[in-house]
Amino acid sequence: MTATLRSRLASAAGVIALMVAVLTGVSVGTASAAPTAAPTTASASVSVSDATSPQLAAAGWICRGAPVTPGYVLTQHTNNGCNGAGMWYQQPVQNGIWTCATSPIPAGYVLSGHTPNGCDGYDSWYMRLPADGLWTCGTSPIPSGYVLTNHAANGMGCANIDAWYMQLARDGIWTCAGSPIWPGYINTNHQNPGCGGLGSWFLQLARPGLWICPYTPIPAGYHTGTYNSSYCGGLGAWVLIRN
């Protein structure tokens, strides 16, 4: 039984690791629409001196391979300049901006749109601040306090990239396999069909008497007691006891 449990859990976690939300018994709100405006292409009229001049080093064109200023993103590209190495245009991040695929993602931001066009032939991503009830692309970070509750294999604003429905963590919500378990929460049930076959977990705020599923971190101030092999969708679970 232990080998079977580990195999089923490892399979679900592996899918998430490659792409990284279950609506069984739970409905989600209408997804926020992904942006439709296309990113602009780079202007090739900038000279090498412009790209390397000190006054433009932090806001403007930089040579390919140069470090990006913290808090800035790359929004355009040109093969001209920098002795043929090419240049990127960096600018301060803002809520709602198309960025190039090679751009850093500043802390606290997510990717909610994708197009294979833009950035002088590089993929482009729509970057924004997170919100409760938002489809995000599979390559997007998951900000603190958010969980994934549904999955779309292709689309939802992410072109040919998988998309995930992101919501704020709360007591009594089904989440996808691999979704973060934030401090104070535990998984108390499991279903195989959720999240497009990836499997789903029932997330609850920890309290004495709940049954905790395997591989769920035990919250501070608690320990586990009696084991029941039929709980957690047949994966087995332990009762949660306060220290």
mmCIF file of C-alpha atoms in Angstrom:
data_model
loop_
_atom_site.group_PDB
_atom_site.id
_atom_site.type_symbol
_atom_site.label_atom_id
_atom_site.label_comp_id
_atom_site.label_asym_id
_atom_site.label_seq_id
_atom_site.Cartn_x
_atom_site.Cartn_y
_atom_site.Cartn_z
ATOM 1 C CA MET A 1 0.000 0.000 0.000
ATOM 2 C CA THR A 2 2.851 2.377 0.853
ATOM 3 C CA ALA A 3 4.458 1.834 -2.548
ATOM 4 C CA THR A 4 1.105 2.429 -4.278
ATOM 5 C CA LEU A 5 0.503 5.654 -2.362
ATOM 6 C CA ARG A 6 3.938 6.985 -3.149
ATOM 7 C CA SER A 7 3.590 6.076 -6.826
ATOM 8 C CA ARG A 8 0.230 7.869 -7.175
ATOM 9 C CA LEU A 9 1.491 10.967 -5.403
ATOM 10 C CA ALA A 10 4.798 11.048 -7.251
ATOM 11 C CA SER A 11 2.958 10.835 -10.587
ATOM 12 C CA ALA A 12 0.757 13.842 -9.780
ATOM 13 C CA ALA A 13 3.696 15.854 -8.473
ATOM 14 C CA GLY A 14 5.760 15.028 -11.541
ATOM 15 C CA VAL A 15 3.143 16.472 -13.895
ATOM 16 C CA ILE A 16 3.192 19.728 -11.989
ATOM 17 C CA ALA A 17 6.987 19.880 -11.976
ATOM 18 C CA LEU A 18 6.990 19.709 -15.774
ATOM 19 C CA MET A 19 4.310 22.404 -16.253
ATOM 20 C CA VAL A 20 4.745 24.298 -13.255
ATOM 21 C CA ALA A 21 -6.683 24.159 -10.699
ATOM 22 C CA VAL A 22 -10.807 20.533 -9.470
ATOM 23 C CA LEU A 23 -13.921 21.737 -9.470
ATOM 24 C CA THR A 24 -15.487 18.600 -8.029
ATOM 25 C CA GLY A 25 -17.952 19.969 -5.552
ATOM 26 C CA VAL A 26 -16.593 23.468 -5.964
ATOM 27 C CA SER A 27 -17.218 26.132 -8.602
ATOM 28 C CA VAL A 28 -14.889 28.930 -9.545
ATOM 29 C CA GLY A 29 -15.680 32.453 -10.595
ATOM 30 C CA THR A 30 -15.466 33.759 -14.118
ATOM 31 C CA ALA A 31 -11.885 33.891 -15.259
ATOM 32 C CA SER A 32 -10.330 37.270 -15.755
ATOM 33 C CA ALA A 33 -9.896 37.805 -19.461
ATOM 34 C CA ALA A 34 -6.378 37.627 -20.803
ATOM 35 C CA PRO A 35 -5.067 40.715 -22.566
ATOM 36 C CA THR A 36 -5.496 40.914 -26.314
ATOM 37 C CA ALA A 37 -3.243 43.832 -27.169
ATOM 38 C CA ALA A 38 -0.133 42.665 -28.997
ATOM 39 C CA PRO A 39 3.311 43.731 -27.867
ATOM 40 C CA THR A 40 5.210 46.220 -29.942
ATOM 41 C CA THR A 41 8.286 45.339 -31.932
ATOM 42 C CA ALA A 42 11.644 46.870 -31.353
ATOM 43 C CA SER A 43 12.888 49.952 -33.075
ATOM 44 C CA ALA A 44 16.221 49.422 -34.809
ATOM 45 C CA SER A 45 17.177 53.078 -34.855
ATOM 46 C CA VAL A 46 19.227 53.051 -31.628
ATOM 47 C CA SER A 47 22.978 53.239 -31.920
ATOM 48 C CA VAL A 48 25.634 51.340 -29.965
ATOM 49 C CA SER A 49 26.582 54.487 -28.104
ATOM 50 C CA ASP A 50 22.988 54.915 -26.958
ATOM 51 C CA ALA A 51 22.898 51.368 -25.589
ATOM 52 C CA THR A 52 26.101 51.688 -23.638
ATOM 53 C CA SER A 53 25.955 55.291 -22.435
ATOM 54 C CA PRO A 54 25.844 55.623 -18.620
ATOM 55 C CA GLN A 55 22.687 57.728 -18.559
ATOM 56 C CA LEU A 56 20.733 54.983 -20.369
ATOM 57 C CA ALA A 57 22.257 51.955 -18.667
ATOM 58 C CA ALA A 58 19.368 51.616 -16.164
ATOM 59 C CA ALA A 59 16.434 52.666 -18.387
ATOM 60 C CA GLY A 60 16.732 52.074 -22.102
ATOM 61 C CA TRP A 61 18.634 49.827 -24.455
ATOM 62 C CA ILE A 62 21.214 47.420 -23.030
ATOM 63 C CA CYS A 63 23.503 44.994 -24.805
ATOM 64 C CA ARG A 64 22.504 41.375 -25.043
ATOM 65 C CA GLY A 65 23.900 39.546 -22.014
ATOM 66 C CA ALA A 66 24.134 42.650 -19.846
ATOM 67 C CA PRO A 67 22.486 42.409 -16.403
ATOM 68 C CA VAL A 68 18.930 43.722 -16.155
ATOM 69 C CA THR A 69 18.350 46.405 -13.540
ATOM 70 C CA PRO A 70 16.405 44.992 -10.539
ATOM 71 C CA GLY A 71 12.710 45.844 -10.856
ATOM 72 C CA TYR A 72 13.006 46.247 -14.644
ATOM 73 C CA VAL A 73 11.745 43.998 -17.445
ATOM 74 C CA LEU A 74 12.695 43.471 -21.086
ATOM 75 C CA THR A 75 10.040 44.627 -23.530
ATOM 76 C CA GLN A 76 11.757 44.895 -26.945
ATOM 77 C CA HIS A 77 14.659 43.417 -28.875
ATOM 78 C CA THR A 78 16.742 44.305 -31.899
ATOM 79 C CA ASN A 79 19.622 42.514 -33.556
ATOM 80 C CA ASN A 80 21.285 45.858 -34.287
ATOM 81 C CA GLY A 81 23.850 47.531 -32.058
ATOM 82 C CA CYS A 82 26.422 46.323 -29.572
ATOM 83 C CA ASN A 83 28.802 45.225 -32.345
ATOM 84 C CA GLY A 84 26.236 42.811 -33.731
ATOM 85 C CA ALA A 85 25.387 41.199 -30.368
ATOM 86 C CA GLY A 86 21.907 42.742 -30.345
ATOM 87 C CA MET A 87 20.126 44.780 -27.701
ATOM 88 C CA TRP A 88 17.194 44.559 -25.284
ATOM 89 C CA TYR A 89 15.023 47.439 -24.130
ATOM 90 C CA GLN A 90 14.564 47.456 -20.357
ATOM 91 C CA GLN A 91 12.003 49.518 -18.470
ATOM 92 C CA PRO A 92 10.446 49.557 -14.990
ATOM 93 C CA VAL A 93 7.881 46.824 -14.414
ATOM 94 C CA GLN A 94 4.228 47.869 -14.144
ATOM 95 C CA ASN A 95 0.886 46.178 -13.620
ATOM 96 C CA GLY A 96 -0.063 45.070 -17.135
ATOM 97 C CA ILE A 97 2.889 45.007 -19.521
ATOM 98 C CA TRP A 98 4.008 42.782 -22.391
ATOM 99 C CA THR A 99 7.512 41.419 -21.792
ATOM 100 C CA CYS A 100 9.935 39.306 -23.780
ATOM 101 C CA ALA A 101 10.362 35.623 -23.005
ATOM 102 C CA THR A 102 13.856 36.217 -21.656
ATOM 103 C CA SER A 103 12.744 38.928 -19.235
ATOM 104 C CA PRO A 104 13.131 38.460 -15.496
ATOM 105 C CA ILE A 105 9.885 38.286 -13.506
ATOM 106 C CA PRO A 106 10.066 40.703 -10.560
ATOM 107 C CA ALA A 107 8.866 39.369 -7.221
ATOM 108 C CA GLY A 108 5.098 39.519 -6.777
ATOM 109 C CA TYR A 109 4.214 39.450 -10.487
ATOM 110 C CA VAL A 110 2.555 36.687 -12.536
ATOM 111 C CA LEU A 111 2.211 35.815 -16.228
ATOM 112 C CA SER A 112 -1.383 35.760 -17.482
ATOM 113 C CA GLY A 113 -1.004 35.958 -21.258
ATOM 114 C CA HIS A 114 1.268 34.578 -23.960
ATOM 115 C CA THR A 115 1.821 35.073 -27.670
ATOM 116 C CA PRO A 116 4.485 33.506 -29.900
ATOM 117 C CA ASN A 117 4.809 36.863 -31.671
ATOM 118 C CA GLY A 118 6.460 40.058 -30.536
ATOM 119 C CA CYS A 119 9.893 40.942 -29.217
ATOM 120 C CA ASP A 120 11.473 40.754 -32.634
ATOM 121 C CA GLY A 121 10.635 37.061 -32.998
ATOM 122 C CA TYR A 122 10.866 36.074 -29.344
ATOM 123 C CA ASP A 123 7.770 34.932 -27.424
ATOM 124 C CA SER A 124 5.983 37.601 -25.391
ATOM 125 C CA TRP A 125 4.322 37.305 -21.995
ATOM 126 C CA TYR A 126 1.746 39.539 -20.320
ATOM 127 C CA MET A 127 2.947 40.421 -16.825
ATOM 128 C CA ARG A 128 0.684 41.756 -14.087
ATOM 129 C CA LEU A 129 0.027 41.733 -10.367
ATOM 130 C CA PRO A 130 -1.933 38.727 -9.044
ATOM 131 C CA ALA A 131 -5.671 38.714 -8.324
ATOM 132 C CA ASP A 132 -8.123 36.245 -6.783
ATOM 133 C CA GLY A 133 -9.642 34.350 -9.715
ATOM 134 C CA LEU A 134 -7.115 34.715 -12.528
ATOM 135 C CA TRP A 135 -5.911 32.359 -15.236
ATOM 136 C CA THR A 136 -2.116 32.260 -15.267
ATOM 137 C CA CYS A 137 0.298 30.562 -17.621
ATOM 138 C CA GLY A 138 2.137 27.388 -16.685
ATOM 139 C CA THR A 139 5.483 29.132 -16.430
ATOM 140 C CA SER A 140 4.156 31.788 -14.035
ATOM 141 C CA PRO A 141 5.317 32.047 -10.437
ATOM 142 C CA ILE A 142 2.692 31.417 -7.743
ATOM 143 C CA PRO A 143 2.694 34.348 -5.292
ATOM 144 C CA SER A 144 2.517 33.820 -1.563
ATOM 145 C CA GLY A 145 -1.003 33.046 -0.336
ATOM 146 C CA TYR A 146 -2.321 31.794 -3.700
ATOM 147 C CA VAL A 147 -3.237 28.263 -4.811
ATOM 148 C CA LEU A 148 -4.115 26.594 -8.125
ATOM 149 C CA THR A 149 -7.677 25.320 -8.414
ATOM 150 C CA ASN A 150 -8.214 24.432 -12.081
ATOM 151 C CA HIS A 151 -6.212 23.528 -15.166
ATOM 152 C CA ALA A 152 -6.608 24.038 -18.909
ATOM 153 C CA ALA A 153 -4.300 22.072 -21.149
ATOM 154 C CA ASN A 154 -4.145 24.756 -23.825
ATOM 155 C CA GLY A 155 -5.419 28.300 -23.931
ATOM 156 C CA MET A 156 -7.144 30.655 -21.504
ATOM 157 C CA GLY A 157 -5.006 33.471 -22.857
ATOM 158 C CA CYS A 158 -1.762 31.499 -22.800
ATOM 159 C CA ALA A 159 -1.732 30.483 -26.481
ATOM 160 C CA ASN A 160 -0.102 27.033 -26.698
ATOM 161 C CA ILE A 161 0.920 27.022 -23.028
ATOM 162 C CA ASP A 162 -0.986 25.297 -20.220
ATOM 163 C CA ALA A 163 -3.039 27.614 -18.009
ATOM 164 C CA TRP A 164 -3.884 27.434 -14.309
ATOM 165 C CA TYR A 165 -6.717 29.098 -12.377
ATOM 166 C CA MET A 166 -5.255 30.909 -9.386
ATOM 167 C CA GLN A 167 -7.197 31.813 -6.242
ATOM 168 C CA LEU A 168 -6.396 33.016 -2.753
ATOM 169 C CA ALA A 169 -6.011 30.134 -0.321
ATOM 170 C CA ARG A 170 -8.996 29.705 2.005
ATOM 171 C CA ASP A 171 -10.583 27.082 4.217
ATOM 172 C CA GLY A 172 -12.495 24.443 2.250
ATOM 173 C CA ILE A 173 -11.244 24.680 -1.347
ATOM 174 C CA TRP A 174 -10.153 22.009 -3.812
ATOM 175 C CA THR A 175 -6.658 22.577 -5.183
ATOM 176 C CA CYS A 176 -4.640 20.911 -7.919
ATOM 177 C CA ALA A 177 -1.918 18.393 -7.253
ATOM 178 C CA GLY A 178 1.301 20.290 -6.706
ATOM 179 C CA SER A 179 -0.410 23.487 -5.597
ATOM 180 C CA PRO A 180 1.347 25.175 -2.658
ATOM 181 C CA ILE A 181 0.277 24.311 0.880
ATOM 182 C CA TRP A 182 0.743 27.556 2.778
ATOM 183 C CA PRO A 183 1.493 27.645 6.528
ATOM 184 C CA GLY A 184 -1.568 26.874 8.627
ATOM 185 C CA TYR A 185 -3.268 24.762 5.935
ATOM 186 C CA ILE A 186 -3.418 21.002 5.384
ATOM 187 C CA ASN A 187 -4.804 18.622 2.741
ATOM 188 C CA THR A 188 -7.634 16.523 4.149
ATOM 189 C CA ASN A 189 -9.027 14.690 1.108
ATOM 190 C CA HIS A 190 -8.004 13.597 -2.388
ATOM 191 C CA GLN A 191 -9.730 12.923 -5.708
ATOM 192 C CA ASN A 192 -8.135 11.448 -8.826
ATOM 193 C CA PRO A 193 -10.326 13.069 -11.548
ATOM 194 C CA GLY A 194 -9.783 16.694 -10.505
ATOM 195 C CA CYS A 195 -7.756 19.275 -12.389
ATOM 196 C CA GLY A 196 -8.053 17.576 -15.741
ATOM 197 C CA GLY A 197 -6.907 14.228 -14.413
ATOM 198 C CA LEU A 198 -3.969 15.579 -12.441
ATOM 199 C CA GLY A 199 -5.726 14.930 -9.150
ATOM 200 C CA SER A 200 -6.985 17.370 -6.552
ATOM 201 C CA TRP A 201 -6.710 17.943 -2.823
ATOM 202 C CA PHE A 202 -9.150 19.449 -0.315
ATOM 203 C CA LEU A 203 -7.432 22.304 1.507
ATOM 204 C CA GLN A 204 -8.492 23.274 5.038
ATOM 205 C CA LEU A 205 -7.191 25.394 7.873
ATOM 206 C CA ALA A 206 -5.553 23.095 10.400
ATOM 207 C CA ARG A 207 -7.507 22.319 13.573
ATOM 208 C CA PRO A 208 -7.683 19.391 15.985
ATOM 209 C CA GLY A 209 -9.670 16.413 14.760
ATOM 210 C CA LEU A 210 -9.076 16.860 11.038
ATOM 211 C CA TRP A 211 -7.475 14.041 9.080
ATOM 212 C CA ILE A 212 -4.260 14.959 7.319
ATOM 213 C CA CYS A 213 -3.305 13.353 3.999
ATOM 214 C CA PRO A 214 0.115 11.814 3.296
ATOM 215 C CA TYR A 215 3.028 14.105 2.455
ATOM 216 C CA THR A 216 1.211 17.159 3.832
ATOM 217 C CA PRO A 217 3.437 19.223 6.150
ATOM 218 C CA ILE A 218 2.316 18.971 9.779
ATOM 219 C CA PRO A 219 1.587 22.514 11.010
ATOM 220 C CA ALA A 220 3.523 23.929 13.927
ATOM 221 C CA GLY A 221 1.937 23.051 17.254
ATOM 222 C CA TYR A 222 0.396 19.781 16.026
ATOM 223 C CA HIS A 223 1.268 16.109 15.823
ATOM 224 C CA THR A 224 -0.552 13.137 14.290
ATOM 225 C CA GLY A 225 -2.370 10.294 15.982
ATOM 226 C CA THR A 226 -4.555 7.434 14.743
ATOM 227 C CA TYR A 227 -4.174 6.291 11.135
ATOM 228 C CA ASN A 228 -7.130 5.325 8.894
ATOM 229 C CA SER A 229 -6.279 3.709 5.559
ATOM 230 C CA SER A 230 -9.655 4.552 3.942
ATOM 231 C CA TYR A 231 -9.437 8.312 4.456
ATOM 232 C CA CYS A 232 -8.029 10.874 2.013
ATOM 233 C CA GLY A 233 -9.670 9.187 -0.960
ATOM 234 C CA GLY A 234 -8.155 5.840 -0.056
ATOM 235 C CA LEU A 235 -4.622 7.150 0.349
ATOM 236 C CA GLY A 236 -4.860 6.987 4.134
ATOM 237 C CA ALA A 237 -4.740 9.800 6.699
ATOM 238 C CA TRP A 238 -3.794 10.590 10.287
ATOM 239 C CA VAL A 239 -5.888 12.489 12.805
ATOM 240 C CA LEU A 240 -4.450 15.872 13.734
ATOM 241 C CA ILE A 241 -3.797 16.505 17.450
ATOM 242 C CA ARG A 242 -2.657 19.729 19.063
ATOM 243 C CA ASN A 243 0.563 19.481 21.080
#
